[in-house]
PDB file of C-alpha atoms in Angstrom:
ATOM      1  CA  VAL N  25      52.594  67.516 -42.074  1.00 77.00           C
ATOM      2  CA  ARG N  26      53.352  63.929 -43.224  1.00 89.00           C
ATOM      3  CA  GLN N  27      54.527  63.007 -39.782  1.00 91.00           C
ATOM      4  CA  GLN N  28      50.980  64.371 -38.432  1.00 92.00           C
ATOM      5  CA  GLN N  29      48.885  62.477 -40.934  1.00 92.00           C
ATOM      6  CA  ARG N  30      51.359  59.344 -39.563  1.00 93.00           C
ATOM      7  CA  ALA N  31      50.543  60.013 -36.218  1.00 93.00           C
ATOM      8  CA  GLU N  32      46.577  60.450 -37.296  1.00 93.00           C
ATOM      9  CA  ALA N  33      46.506  57.389 -39.209  1.00 94.00           C
ATOM     10  CA  VAL N  34      48.450  55.352 -36.123  1.00 94.00           C
ATOM     11  CA  ALA N  35      46.050  56.920 -33.836  1.00 95.00           C
ATOM     12  CA  MET N  36      43.057  56.400 -36.009  1.00 96.00           C
ATOM     13  CA  ILE N  37      44.092  52.373 -36.180  1.00 96.00           C
ATOM     14  CA  GLN N  38      44.758  52.613 -32.785  1.00 96.00           C
ATOM     15  CA  ALA N  39      41.420  53.892 -31.758  1.00 96.00           C
ATOM     16  CA  GLN N  40      39.993  51.284 -34.516  1.00 96.00           C
ATOM     17  CA  MET N  41      41.701  48.576 -32.787  1.00 97.00           C
ATOM     18  CA  SER N  42      41.064  49.553 -28.796  1.00 97.00           C
ATOM     19  CA  GLU N  43      37.182  49.615 -30.174  1.00 97.00           C
ATOM     20  CA  GLN N  44      37.541  46.444 -31.967  1.00 97.00           C
ATOM     21  CA  LEU N  45      39.037  45.005 -28.736  1.00 97.00           C
ATOM     22  CA  ALA N  46      36.199  46.388 -26.716  1.00 97.00           C
ATOM     23  CA  ARG N  47      33.829  45.576 -29.203  1.00 97.00           C
ATOM     24  CA  GLU N  48      35.218  41.402 -28.579  1.00 97.00           C
ATOM     25  CA  ARG N  49      35.510  41.848 -25.007  1.00 98.00           C
ATOM     26  CA  ALA N  50      31.799  42.767 -24.305  1.00 98.00           C
ATOM     27  CA  ASP N  51      31.102  39.964 -27.219  1.00 97.00           C
ATOM     28  CA  ARG N  52      33.042  37.193 -24.511  1.00 97.00           C
ATOM     29  CA  GLU N  53      31.104  38.708 -21.167  1.00 98.00           C
ATOM     30  CA  GLU N  54      28.250  38.511 -23.284  1.00 98.00           C
ATOM     31  CA  LEU N  55      28.610  35.193 -23.904  1.00 97.00           C
ATOM     32  CA  GLU N  56      30.011  33.955 -20.706  1.00 98.00           C
ATOM     33  CA  ARG N  57      26.849  36.157 -18.905  1.00 98.00           C
ATOM     34  CA  ILE N  58      24.444  33.901 -21.383  1.00 98.00           C
ATOM     35  CA  ARG N  59      26.393  30.971 -20.614  1.00 98.00           C
ATOM     36  CA  LEU N  60      26.022  31.001 -16.904  1.00 98.00           C
ATOM     37  CA  GLU N  61      22.297  31.715 -16.907  1.00 98.00           C
ATOM     38  CA  LEU N  62      21.713  29.041 -19.108  1.00 98.00           C
ATOM     39  CA  TYR N  63      23.797  26.629 -16.628  1.00 98.00           C
ATOM     40  CA  GLU N  64      21.830  28.318 -13.344  1.00 98.00           C
ATOM     41  CA  GLU N  65      18.765  27.097 -15.639  1.00 98.00           C
ATOM     42  CA  GLU N  66      19.863  23.667 -16.433  1.00 98.00           C
ATOM     43  CA  LEU N  67      20.510  23.788 -12.224  1.00 98.00           C
ATOM     44  CA  GLN N  68      17.151  24.955 -11.840  1.00 98.00           C
ATOM     45  CA  ALA N  69      15.446  22.350 -13.747  1.00 98.00           C
ATOM     46  CA  LYS N  70      17.408  19.341 -12.336  1.00 98.00           C
ATOM     47  CA  GLN N  71      16.330  20.407  -9.216  1.00 98.00           C
ATOM     48  CA  ARG N  72      12.481  20.707  -9.955  1.00 98.00           C
ATOM     49  CA  GLU N  73      13.147  17.438 -11.723  1.00 98.00           C
ATOM     50  CA  ARG N  74      14.814  15.880  -8.509  1.00 98.00           C
ATOM     51  CA  GLU N  75      12.281  17.832  -6.405  1.00 98.00           C
ATOM     52  CA  ARG N  76       8.807  16.255  -8.864  1.00 98.00           C
ATOM     53  CA  ALA N  77      10.834  12.436  -8.401  1.00 98.00           C
ATOM     54  CA  GLU N  78      10.680  12.467  -4.902  1.00 98.00           C
ATOM     55  CA  ILE N  79       7.055  13.784  -4.607  1.00 98.00           C
ATOM     56  CA  GLU N  80       6.495  10.865  -7.356  1.00 98.00           C
ATOM     57  CA  LEU N  81       8.257   8.762  -4.961  1.00 98.00           C
ATOM     58  CA  ARG N  82       6.174  10.192  -2.031  1.00 98.00           C
ATOM     59  CA  LEU N  83       3.178   9.693  -3.825  1.00 98.00           C
ATOM     60  CA  ARG N  84       4.035   5.648  -5.373  1.00 98.00           C
ATOM     61  CA  ARG N  85       4.870   4.824  -1.946  1.00 98.00           C
ATOM     62  CA  ARG N  86       1.689   6.042  -0.120  1.00 98.00           C
ATOM     63  CA  LEU N  87      -0.604   4.344  -2.956  1.00 98.00           C
ATOM     64  CA  ASP N  88       1.293   1.001  -2.299  1.00 98.00           C
ATOM     65  CA  MET N  89       1.101   1.179   1.112  1.00 98.00           C
ATOM     66  CA  GLN N  90      -2.741   2.016   1.375  1.00 98.00           C
ATOM     67  CA  GLN N  91      -3.532  -0.717  -1.668  1.00 98.00           C
ATOM     68  CA  SER N  92      -1.432  -3.001   0.744  1.00 98.00           C
ATOM     69  CA  HIS N  93      -3.344  -2.279   3.729  1.00 98.00           C
ATOM     70  CA  ALA N  94      -6.782  -2.328   2.001  1.00 98.00           C
ATOM     71  CA  HIS N  95      -5.561  -5.975   0.401  1.00 98.00           C
ATOM     72  CA  GLU N  96      -4.775  -7.026   4.556  1.00 98.00           C
ATOM     73  CA  MET N  97      -7.972  -5.724   5.796  1.00 98.00           C
ATOM     74  CA  ALA N  98      -9.730  -7.695   2.661  1.00 98.00           C
ATOM     75  CA  GLN N  99      -7.924 -10.905   3.630  1.00 98.00           C
ATOM     76  CA  LYS N 100      -8.331 -10.114   7.843  1.00 98.00           C
ATOM     77  CA  GLN N 101     -11.974  -9.543   6.458  1.00 98.00           C
ATOM     78  CA  ALA N 102     -11.885 -12.757   4.703  1.00 98.00           C
ATOM     79  CA  ARG N 103     -10.332 -14.763   7.320  1.00 98.00           C
ATOM     80  CA  SER N 104     -13.361 -13.549   9.842  1.00 98.00           C
ATOM     81  CA  ALA N 105     -16.036 -14.618   7.781  1.00 98.00           C
ATOM     82  CA  LYS N 106     -14.151 -17.956   7.007  1.00 98.00           C
ATOM     83  CA  GLU N 107     -14.012 -18.194  11.072  1.00 97.00           C
ATOM     84  CA  LEU N 108     -17.534 -16.875  11.362  1.00 97.00           C
ATOM     85  CA  ALA N 109     -18.915 -19.805   8.953  1.00 98.00           C
ATOM     86  CA  GLU N 110     -16.426 -22.592  10.313  1.00 98.00           C
ATOM     87  CA  GLU N 111     -17.994 -21.850  13.997  1.00 97.00           C
ATOM     88  CA  GLU N 112     -21.364 -21.564  12.523  1.00 98.00           C
ATOM     89  CA  GLU N 113     -20.771 -25.410  11.008  1.00 98.00           C
ATOM     90  CA  PHE N 114     -19.024 -26.287  14.384  1.00 97.00           C
ATOM     91  CA  ARG N 115     -22.238 -24.623  16.239  1.00 97.00           C
ATOM     92  CA  LYS N 116     -24.800 -26.766  13.639  1.00 98.00           C
ATOM     93  CA  ALA N 117     -23.003 -29.586  13.945  1.00 97.00           C
ATOM     94  CA  MET N 118     -23.169 -29.855  17.975  1.00 97.00           C
ATOM     95  CA  LEU N 119     -26.607 -29.149  18.337  1.00 97.00           C
ATOM     96  CA  GLU N 120     -27.725 -31.733  16.046  1.00 97.00           C
ATOM     97  CA  ARG N 121     -25.378 -34.418  17.957  1.00 97.00           C
ATOM     98  CA  PHE N 122     -26.546 -33.020  21.573  1.00 97.00           C
ATOM     99  CA  ALA N 123     -29.953 -33.366  19.404  1.00 97.00           C
ATOM    100  CA  ALA N 124     -29.430 -36.860  18.366  1.00 97.00           C
ATOM    101  CA  ASP N 125     -27.432 -37.640  21.845  1.00 96.00           C
ATOM    102  CA  ASP N 126     -30.973 -36.466  23.521  1.00 95.00           C
ATOM    103  CA  ARG N 127     -33.212 -38.571  21.326  1.00 96.00           C
ATOM    104  CA  LEU N 128     -30.967 -42.000  21.744  1.00 95.00           C
ATOM    105  CA  GLU N 129     -31.532 -41.008  25.732  1.00 95.00           C
ATOM    106  CA  GLN N 130     -35.267 -40.562  25.807  1.00 95.00           C
ATOM    107  CA  ALA N 131     -35.210 -43.523  23.309  1.00 95.00           C
ATOM    108  CA  ASN N 132     -32.985 -45.798  26.269  1.00 95.00           C
ATOM    109  CA  ALA N 133     -35.235 -43.711  28.868  1.00 94.00           C
ATOM    110  CA  GLN N 134     -38.731 -44.802  27.502  1.00 94.00           C
ATOM    111  CA  LYS N 135     -37.118 -48.709  26.783  1.00 95.00           C
ATOM    112  CA  ARG N 136     -36.704 -48.583  30.209  1.00 94.00           C
ATOM    113  CA  ARG N 137     -39.637 -47.680  31.574  1.00 95.00           C
ATOM    114  CA  LEU N 138     -40.935 -50.322  29.399  1.00 96.00           C
ATOM    115  CA  LYS N 139     -38.584 -52.205  30.771  1.00 96.00           C
ATOM    116  CA  GLN N 140     -39.369 -51.466  34.548  1.00 96.00           C
ATOM    117  CA  ALA N 141     -43.274 -52.010  33.634  1.00 97.00           C
ATOM    118  CA  GLU N 142     -42.737 -55.426  32.079  1.00 96.00           C
ATOM    119  CA  HIS N 143     -40.754 -56.583  35.078  1.00 96.00           C
ATOM    120  CA  ARG N 144     -43.878 -54.923  37.328  1.00 95.00           C
ATOM    121  CA  ARG N 145     -46.332 -56.552  35.325  1.00 96.00           C
ATOM    122  CA  ALA N 146     -44.031 -59.786  35.519  1.00 96.00           C
ATOM    123  CA  VAL N 147     -43.625 -59.417  39.133  1.00 96.00           C
ATOM    124  CA  GLU N 148     -47.096 -58.699  39.800  1.00 94.00           C
ATOM    125  CA  ALA N 149     -47.633 -62.021  37.499  1.00 95.00           C
ATOM    126  CA  LEU N 150     -45.570 -63.566  39.973  1.00 94.00           C
ATOM    127  CA  ILE N 151     -47.680 -62.791  43.333  1.00 93.00           C
ATOM    128  CA  GLU N 152     -50.728 -63.811  41.661  1.00 91.00           C
ATOM    129  CA  GLU N 153     -49.790 -66.777  41.113  1.00 90.00           C
ATOM    130  CA  HIS N 154     -48.155 -67.736  44.009  1.00 85.00           C
ATOM    131  CA  ARG N 155     -51.567 -66.981  46.076  1.00 79.00           C
TER     132      ARG N 155
END
């Protein structure tokens, strides 16, 4: 009987130890599963952050390009406006110069006509004197 009790006690202790080992193994497996889950979630979070950063960088570059293009267009427009103003100023100056030249030419032509008329009168006076 004693040996039987002892065998039952040993069997009970072995069963308890077996259960304890099974619980510990289950706990370790659960902990490992949780660690894996956490690791995968962290990887996914890092991937999402990389994707967000890439999108932000692309958007920032696109915005920079748009701003650069707008700046270039404004500069081009300013240059064109300046060139047009310079052309208009040149046109006005040349028209004024040509008008002044025309007035001078007309004054010279008037003087020439007056001189020619004066010479004709002098010649007529000489002819009259000669007669």
